[in-house]
Amino acid sequence: MEPHYQHLYDILAHSQGYIFPNEIDLQWGILIVVYPFITGLVAGAFILASLERVFKVKILKPTYQIALLTALSFLLVATMPLISHLSQPQRAYEIMITPHSSSAMAIFGFVYLWYLMVVLLLEIWFDYRHSMVVWANEKSGIMRWVYKILTLGVNDISPRTVKWDRKLGYIITVVGIPSAFILHGYVGFIFGSIKANPWWSTPLMPIIFLFSAMVSGISLVLLVYMIISYFRKQIIDLNVLDSIGKYLFFVLILDFTLEGLDQIQRIYEAGESFEILKLLVSSKLYLTLFVSQGLIGTIIPLVTLAFLQFYKHQIKVRKTMYFIIGILVLIGVYSMRWNVVIGGQLFSKSFAGFTSFKVGLIGLDGTLMAIFWLILPIGILAFLLWLLPPWKMVKEED
Amino acid sequence: MKFYVPPQIPRLALAFGLFITLFLVLRHFLVPDTFGKYGHYRAASLIDNTLPEIHYAGQQACFVCHQDIEDKKAQDVHSDIHCETCHGPGEKHVVNSKVEKILKPTGREFCGSCHALNAAKLKSAIFQIDLYKHNIGKNCIECHNPHQPWEMKK
């Protein structure tokens, strides 16, 4: 057989039914799964921190800086999966220098920049400025200069100025909450506004993405808090876990309800795409949707969290349970991203066929790359915790 | 009472001012010269797009030398199928027909890529035969003329 037809026959062997030629290969692979997962972690972690600050939840204080630094480390990496997925990554900056107002992706570049520069960096700066000035005076050599530069030369630590740090930081937090909502709502918006795809196109999409973002961000902060305490040989404060757990419980219920509503609506509406979507979820997405996202990522954590609201004995058991819940929820949210991104490309727009997706291991958009982008933020977080240790900060009276 | 400005504000304003200026300066150098000449794109990209090698000549180009085949094809069911759909890209052959050979598909699978039985295709949209039943052991073109399928060779 001619090589050309050989290739066609090979790929067609992986598809079923009738599909259009441009649907054989998936355009958005595993990196586009990782991308909303990471931005979700950012938005979620930040929202948890803001809750503490705006509603003055004293118990959550030990997690405040951790949550902010976690958000920053993941935000710094957030765009990387997108960029490495491009076939011309060196052109990525062009979207920022010649943005078009009708391009949702271009506008997002600015949402991202706003969130990074005006919200996260500023909030962290105001929070740490006092401590950084003190550290700069304590340290010598190069670290002294690093802290000096980080303070931008504002060395005034009179009570009046420090009070302004807190006032301005508070304003930023208040501005930051809607910003975090927009940051992640946008990711859902990109999918939700794709008219031609019935698996994506729903106005609920931004909201669903937002709530699952909060779920994942809260779990991540829970895990990071436990791991940091472990490495610092500090006793994990159960009250902290309990109150994070309570937030997680409520947000998870909301998230579950919203996603449920979306599906029920779809089932009841039973539009022309329903048959193919039914086939999709019962075959190609069965494991990732019902088992991984539904059972492991939602039902089991929900039941366990509900149980933990009453069960107050056996401290060790409870801590272990929280840890496991954190991991399960992260797996669940990752699966949710997978189901949306990959699931939406598996069925044909003819509604009469399926293609299949095989994840590559190597290459710029392979699995190893995805794992790299998921591990890098953890390295950045470790560095930030070393540079700006929350436990060495100057104590301030309220 | 003097109006108090916390020292953070002017310093941050300076930092942001520098950042924005840097962005604008970079932007000035990075935006391609011809950007926006005709619309929201780089006008020179139009020229770039004419540069890639051309692979397909279009079937009008074939008629110059192969009018005989076109005359046959035009009479029969394959009249709507362009030469290069079956023979592959032909630009090189058109330019230098003596040296550059063009694809001449022969196998049963080749005709099967359009005609093989496929439950997802409408019978009325394309005639289908079962590759594993229809005159097996022989090549399609031993009986059908590819350019004029109903002009049977035997």
XYZ file of C-alpha atoms in Angstrom:
552
model
C 0.000 0.000 0.000
C 1.139 3.567 -0.620
C 2.576 5.117 2.579
C -0.080 7.822 2.472
C -2.939 5.340 2.551
C -1.065 3.173 5.034
C -1.039 6.120 7.463
C -4.694 6.862 6.872
C -5.632 3.226 7.460
C -3.578 3.102 10.657
C -5.220 6.100 12.254
C -8.666 5.198 11.020
C -8.287 1.865 12.803
C -8.416 3.846 16.082
C -11.603 5.628 15.275
C -15.149 4.380 15.308
C -18.115 5.297 13.186
C -18.156 8.445 11.120
C -15.715 11.228 11.905
C -14.513 14.247 9.970
C -10.892 14.247 8.761
C -9.794 17.055 11.088
C -11.075 15.180 14.113
C -8.792 12.175 13.808
C -5.969 13.774 15.798
C -6.726 15.694 18.994
C -5.579 19.309 18.854
C -5.555 19.790 22.628
C -3.589 17.172 24.500
C -2.489 16.498 28.038
C -0.850 19.911 28.496
C -4.187 21.594 28.002
C -5.466 19.343 30.781
C -2.642 20.438 33.054
C -3.158 24.121 32.329
C -6.636 24.616 33.813
C -5.635 22.301 36.642
C -2.750 24.592 37.586
C -4.686 27.858 37.203
C -7.406 26.282 39.307
C -4.946 25.584 42.090
C -3.840 29.239 41.960
C -7.324 30.666 42.153
C -8.398 28.205 44.829
C -5.393 28.762 47.075
C -5.770 32.513 46.745
C -9.458 32.477 47.551
C -8.755 30.470 50.704
C -6.169 33.050 51.768
C -8.571 35.898 51.060
C -11.313 34.257 53.090
C -8.987 34.227 56.052
C -8.144 37.855 55.580
C -11.452 39.412 54.665
C -13.557 37.421 57.123
C -10.800 37.431 59.737
C -10.799 33.672 60.281
C -8.198 33.531 63.049
C -7.772 29.758 62.979
C -6.614 29.792 59.386
C -3.829 32.279 60.104
C -1.008 29.692 59.871
C -2.072 28.892 56.322
C -2.374 32.463 55.065
C 1.178 32.984 53.782
C 1.433 29.351 52.713
C -1.642 29.774 50.553
C -0.326 32.996 49.007
C 3.090 31.535 48.222
C 1.478 28.376 46.831
C -0.687 30.516 44.576
C 2.351 32.469 43.403
C 4.484 29.409 42.645
C 1.751 27.824 40.582
C 0.832 31.077 38.866
C 4.415 31.544 37.692
C 4.179 28.217 35.887
C 0.535 28.466 34.796
C 1.151 29.654 31.262
C 4.047 27.269 30.601
C 1.925 24.235 29.607
C 0.143 26.445 27.086
C 3.378 27.772 25.681
C 5.081 24.408 25.403
C 1.981 23.099 23.656
C 2.386 25.661 20.874
C 4.301 24.562 17.834
C 5.908 28.010 17.690
C 6.504 28.798 21.391
C 8.926 31.588 20.546
C 5.967 33.598 19.219
C 3.953 33.362 22.427
C 4.637 36.977 23.434
C 2.940 38.287 20.289
C -0.474 37.773 21.805
C 0.482 40.363 24.419
C 1.973 43.019 22.177
C -0.737 43.070 19.529
C -3.833 41.960 21.412
C -7.209 42.001 19.743
C -10.226 42.796 21.848
C -12.204 39.995 20.236
C -9.629 37.406 21.241
C -10.484 35.845 24.574
C -6.999 34.371 24.805
C -5.316 37.755 24.280
C -7.458 39.434 26.907
C -6.578 36.621 29.241
C -2.922 37.567 28.904
C -3.827 40.823 30.602
C -6.071 39.226 33.191
C -3.117 37.018 34.041
C -0.735 39.957 34.224
C -3.128 41.963 36.371
C -3.567 39.068 38.724
C 0.162 38.383 38.981
C 1.422 41.944 39.268
C -1.366 43.871 40.891
C -2.910 41.226 43.088
C -0.565 38.440 44.127
C 2.814 40.127 44.100
C 1.468 43.261 45.761
C -0.400 41.379 48.440
C 2.668 39.306 49.262
C 4.839 42.408 49.174
C 2.680 44.330 51.622
C 2.494 41.306 53.841
C 6.249 40.697 53.921
C 7.649 44.204 53.638
C 8.086 44.732 57.365
C 9.773 41.329 57.780
C 11.955 41.831 54.740
C 13.292 45.108 56.112
C 14.130 43.340 59.369
C 15.716 40.406 57.550
C 17.804 42.742 55.412
C 19.272 44.219 58.585
C 19.895 40.817 60.165
C 21.536 39.135 57.184
C 24.873 39.926 55.619
C 26.403 39.475 52.190
C 24.300 38.733 49.194
C 21.079 37.876 51.070
C 21.118 41.305 52.621
C 21.003 42.801 49.159
C 18.359 40.396 47.942
C 16.002 41.492 50.727
C 16.932 45.125 50.204
C 15.976 44.909 46.552
C 12.797 43.046 47.390
C 11.677 45.849 49.686
C 12.110 48.239 46.738
C 13.994 50.434 49.155
C 11.002 51.236 51.351
C 12.755 50.756 54.682
C 10.373 52.691 56.881
C 9.079 50.367 59.610
C 7.497 52.948 61.841
C 4.145 51.721 63.207
C 2.323 54.216 61.024
C 3.850 52.934 57.770
C 3.477 49.305 58.801
C -0.170 49.978 59.511
C -0.494 51.227 55.952
C 1.038 47.974 54.733
C -1.900 46.219 56.272
C -4.491 48.696 55.064
C -3.261 48.607 51.483
C -2.859 44.840 51.622
C -6.464 44.581 52.706
C -7.618 46.669 49.751
C -5.627 44.434 47.433
C -7.247 41.362 48.960
C -10.693 42.781 48.356
C -9.772 43.590 44.747
C -8.110 40.199 44.520
C -11.180 38.086 45.169
C -13.063 39.130 42.027
C -9.744 38.979 40.162
C -9.233 35.371 41.204
C -12.823 34.621 40.176
C -12.207 36.167 36.779
C -8.876 34.401 36.370
C -10.411 31.010 36.691
C -13.860 31.820 35.426
C -12.108 32.789 32.218
C -10.669 29.311 31.744
C -14.164 27.892 31.903
C -15.334 30.688 29.635
C -12.925 29.561 26.892
C -14.526 26.137 26.893
C -18.056 27.280 27.646
C -18.121 29.634 24.689
C -17.276 27.042 22.051
C -20.670 26.874 20.422
C -20.004 23.880 18.225
C -19.169 21.576 21.103
C -22.172 20.391 23.110
C -19.953 18.899 25.821
C -18.418 22.319 26.497
C -20.934 24.897 25.459
C -22.821 25.824 28.611
C -22.943 29.141 30.452
C -22.415 27.181 33.669
C -18.907 26.272 32.563
C -17.062 29.269 34.113
C -18.841 28.717 37.407
C -18.175 24.998 37.441
C -14.528 25.647 36.715
C -14.405 28.211 39.479
C -15.842 25.950 42.120
C -13.703 23.002 41.173
C -10.768 25.417 41.276
C -11.636 26.354 44.829
C -11.981 22.710 45.776
C -8.567 21.857 44.372
C -6.837 24.962 45.757
C -8.157 24.350 49.262
C -7.010 20.716 49.130
C -3.601 21.755 47.925
C -3.151 24.240 50.757
C -4.280 21.551 53.196
C -1.634 19.187 51.861
C 1.097 21.819 51.709
C 0.346 22.859 55.273
C 0.590 19.256 56.497
C 3.781 18.575 54.560
C 5.476 21.770 55.742
C 4.602 20.990 59.348
C 6.017 17.515 58.864
C 9.322 18.789 57.542
C 9.557 21.466 60.200
C 8.796 18.807 62.847
C 5.902 20.943 64.047
C 2.715 19.503 65.411
C -0.078 19.833 62.893
C -2.842 21.936 64.374
C -6.028 19.921 64.124
C -8.154 23.040 64.457
C -6.594 24.328 61.268
C -7.305 21.060 59.479
C -10.842 21.016 60.814
C -11.649 24.474 59.587
C -10.008 23.970 56.185
C -11.920 20.694 56.080
C -15.165 22.505 56.767
C -14.578 24.943 53.913
C -13.617 22.080 51.654
C -16.793 20.257 52.615
C -19.087 23.171 51.771
C -17.342 24.123 48.550
C -17.275 20.489 47.476
C -21.023 20.220 48.038
C -21.580 23.341 45.941
C -19.264 22.066 43.241
C -20.937 18.675 43.170
C -24.392 20.240 43.011
C -23.439 22.573 40.183
C -21.898 19.826 38.100
C -24.848 17.625 38.863
C -27.242 20.379 37.750
C -25.321 20.779 34.541
C -25.604 17.073 33.778
C -29.234 16.777 34.830
C -30.081 19.711 32.614
C -28.288 18.009 29.764
C -30.013 14.702 30.382
C -33.463 16.243 30.666
C -32.942 18.450 27.650
C -31.772 15.370 25.706
C -30.765 17.477 22.724
C -29.563 16.081 19.442
C -26.087 15.573 20.888
C -27.372 13.542 23.798
C -27.017 10.097 22.241
C -23.353 10.578 21.461
C -22.622 12.139 24.854
C -24.336 9.221 26.565
C -22.107 6.863 24.620
C -19.104 9.014 25.460
C -19.589 8.945 29.216
C -20.478 5.275 29.272
C -17.459 4.171 27.263
C -14.432 6.404 26.765
C -14.957 8.539 29.870
C -16.381 5.870 32.147
C -13.284 5.466 34.301
C -12.277 9.103 34.490
C -15.796 10.455 34.983
C -17.642 8.013 37.195
C -14.794 6.336 39.016
C -12.058 8.942 39.204
C -13.988 12.223 39.252
C -17.240 11.054 40.781
C -16.401 8.317 43.237
C -12.767 8.957 44.183
C -12.735 12.727 43.787
C -16.186 13.650 45.087
C -18.306 11.004 46.824
C -15.619 9.440 49.007
C -14.190 12.824 50.138
C -17.709 14.157 50.769
C -18.721 11.194 52.907
C -15.425 11.235 54.778
C -15.606 14.984 55.382
C -19.176 14.667 56.622
C -18.026 11.903 58.925
C -15.157 14.070 60.182
C -17.613 16.784 61.197
C -18.872 14.428 63.917
C -15.979 12.142 64.564
C -13.646 13.937 66.923
C -11.497 11.156 68.373
C -8.258 9.523 67.329
C -6.232 12.539 66.269
C -3.854 10.454 64.194
C -6.645 8.835 62.209
C -8.236 12.195 61.514
C -4.997 13.696 60.279
C -4.398 10.754 57.967
C -7.949 11.042 56.694
C -7.507 14.729 55.877
C -4.299 13.958 54.046
C -5.911 11.236 51.970
C -8.935 13.415 51.220
C -6.599 16.143 49.973
C -4.979 13.760 47.529
C -8.260 12.227 46.387
C -9.800 15.613 45.692
C -6.787 16.642 43.624
C -7.077 13.430 41.603
C -10.764 14.131 41.144
C -10.264 17.677 39.920
C -7.503 16.590 37.575
C -9.871 13.993 36.151
C -12.534 16.665 35.761
C -10.124 18.725 33.638
C -9.322 15.605 31.641
C -12.993 14.808 31.075
C -13.685 18.306 29.854
C -10.638 18.853 27.673
C -10.074 15.376 26.230
C -13.688 14.244 26.443
C -14.850 17.195 24.403
C -12.604 16.210 21.526
C -13.265 12.476 21.436
C -16.625 12.560 19.726
C -17.247 13.728 16.201
C -19.218 16.870 15.431
C -21.205 14.607 13.147
C -22.445 13.013 16.410
C -21.887 9.677 14.692
C -18.398 8.601 15.642
C -15.446 8.684 17.993
C -11.751 9.136 17.667
C -9.311 8.017 20.319
C -6.533 9.683 22.253
C -3.147 8.200 22.948
C -0.934 10.264 25.238
C 2.634 10.548 24.036
C 5.414 10.177 26.554
C 8.114 12.419 25.183
C 8.121 15.617 23.166
C 7.064 19.156 23.968
C 3.469 18.123 24.549
C 4.029 14.698 26.068
C 3.387 13.250 29.496
C 6.894 13.882 30.799
C 6.539 17.551 29.947
C 3.209 17.665 31.777
C 4.728 16.031 34.847
C 7.577 18.508 34.697
C 5.192 21.483 34.740
C 3.374 19.959 37.696
C 6.555 19.402 39.695
C 8.271 22.699 38.911
C 5.837 24.797 41.025
C 6.586 22.580 44.007
C 10.267 23.395 43.585
C 9.456 27.099 43.290
C 7.306 26.873 46.412
C 10.163 25.272 48.355
C 12.428 28.110 47.230
C 9.886 30.787 48.167
C 9.364 29.210 51.577
C 13.100 29.331 52.096
C 13.341 32.939 50.908
C 10.237 34.182 52.693
C 9.639 31.802 55.608
C 6.211 32.591 57.108
C 7.312 31.212 60.482
C 10.148 33.727 60.780
C 8.004 36.752 60.061
C 7.879 39.680 62.411
C 4.855 39.253 64.653
C 2.379 42.094 64.549
C -0.332 42.784 67.043
C -3.828 43.088 65.719
C -2.941 68.974 58.781
C -0.649 67.828 56.046
C -1.925 65.133 53.747
C -0.046 61.929 54.523
C 1.157 59.728 51.694
C 2.501 56.359 52.861
C 6.030 55.865 51.428
C 4.970 52.588 49.758
C 2.708 54.353 47.292
C 5.205 56.568 45.412
C 7.712 53.710 45.295
C 5.204 51.249 43.898
C 3.946 53.839 41.439
C 7.527 54.238 40.271
C 7.993 50.457 39.939
C 4.781 50.050 37.970
C 5.612 53.085 35.875
C 8.965 51.537 34.987
C 7.334 48.214 34.186
C 4.745 49.783 31.908
C 7.356 51.946 30.193
C 9.533 48.897 29.634
C 6.556 47.073 28.175
C 5.768 49.944 25.824
C 9.391 50.267 24.730
C 9.673 46.543 24.086
C 6.382 46.626 22.277
C 7.637 49.384 20.045
C 10.531 47.202 18.914
C 8.704 43.899 18.835
C 5.637 44.801 16.814
C 6.471 43.889 13.209
C 6.806 46.811 10.794
C 3.959 45.886 8.522
C 1.535 45.120 11.335
C -1.863 46.757 10.896
C -1.297 47.918 7.322
C -4.404 46.124 6.033
C -5.968 44.844 9.224
C -5.153 43.319 12.547
C -2.292 41.239 11.233
C 1.210 41.459 9.815
C 0.856 42.503 6.204
C 4.134 40.805 5.289
C 2.586 37.480 6.256
C 0.713 37.633 2.962
C 4.042 37.409 1.179
C 5.205 34.660 3.541
C 2.160 32.678 2.598
C 3.086 32.694 -1.060
C 6.503 31.242 -0.283
C 5.741 27.651 0.695
C 6.303 25.114 -2.039
C 3.210 24.420 -4.095
C 2.262 20.744 -4.233
C -1.052 20.674 -6.050
C -1.452 22.025 -9.554
C -5.233 21.782 -9.872
C -6.794 19.597 -12.522
C -7.010 22.318 -15.177
C -3.233 22.012 -15.415
C -3.493 18.313 -16.284
C -5.888 18.875 -19.174
C -3.177 20.580 -21.225
C -1.499 17.248 -21.845
C -4.069 14.635 -20.764
C -7.245 15.928 -22.383
C -7.996 12.377 -23.570
C -8.359 11.174 -20.010
C -10.460 14.113 -19.000
C -12.794 13.404 -21.924
C -13.333 9.901 -20.594
C -13.653 10.958 -16.999
C -16.167 13.662 -17.823
C -18.563 11.102 -19.259
C -18.817 8.885 -16.226
C -19.453 8.723 -12.478
C -15.980 9.911 -11.461
C -16.394 13.186 -13.317
C -16.549 15.169 -10.081
C -13.342 13.703 -8.709
C -10.285 15.726 -9.529
C -7.177 14.059 -10.962
C -5.003 14.771 -7.949
C -7.496 13.215 -5.536
C -6.308 9.868 -6.870
C -2.912 10.687 -8.312
C -1.678 12.801 -5.424
C 0.100 16.158 -5.644
C 1.142 16.850 -9.236
C 2.811 20.238 -9.372
C 6.277 18.780 -9.902
C 4.978 16.513 -12.652
C 3.264 19.420 -14.384
C 6.444 21.481 -14.388
C 8.691 18.645 -15.458
C 6.591 15.786 -16.778
C 9.470 13.918 -18.402
C 11.425 13.450 -15.174
C 8.947 13.720 -12.337
C 6.699 10.693 -11.996
C 3.317 11.023 -10.401
C 1.597 8.482 -8.194
C -0.332 5.766 -10.008
C -2.415 3.987 -7.391
C -3.285 0.388 -8.110
C -4.294 -1.721 -5.086
C -7.818 -2.771 -4.095
C -7.469 -0.795 -0.859
C -7.006 2.358 -2.902
C -10.467 2.161 -4.446
C -11.631 0.881 -1.060
C -10.614 4.116 0.650
C -13.770 5.560 -0.876
C -15.844 2.523 -1.805
C -15.286 0.032 1.024
C -18.405 -0.884 2.937
C -18.756 1.453 5.901
C -21.798 1.431 8.135
C -21.354 5.097 8.960
C -21.557 6.235 5.346
C -24.856 6.622 3.575
C -25.333 4.152 0.734
C -26.929 6.899 -1.293
C -23.908 9.183 -0.909
C -21.348 6.762 -2.269
C -21.530 3.344 -3.888
C -20.060 0.743 -1.629
C -18.870 -2.786 -2.159
C -17.559 -5.360 0.267
C -13.821 -5.509 -0.383
C -13.799 -9.090 0.861
C -16.595 -10.285 -1.423
C -16.607 -8.237 -4.620
C -14.520 -10.197 -7.170
C -11.752 -11.045 -4.750
C -8.317 -11.970 -6.003
C -8.437 -9.429 -8.786
C -7.533 -5.791 -8.931
C -10.394 -3.355 -9.448
C -8.710 -1.775 -12.448
C -8.512 -5.114 -14.198
C -12.240 -4.716 -14.834
C -13.143 -1.076 -14.121
C -11.434 1.755 -15.891
C -10.578 4.127 -13.040
C -11.368 7.148 -15.201
C -14.576 5.698 -16.528
C -15.712 3.023 -14.056
C -18.590 1.713 -16.131
C -16.466 1.224 -19.188
C -15.573 -2.312 -18.197
C -12.343 -3.661 -19.579
C -13.686 -7.169 -19.949
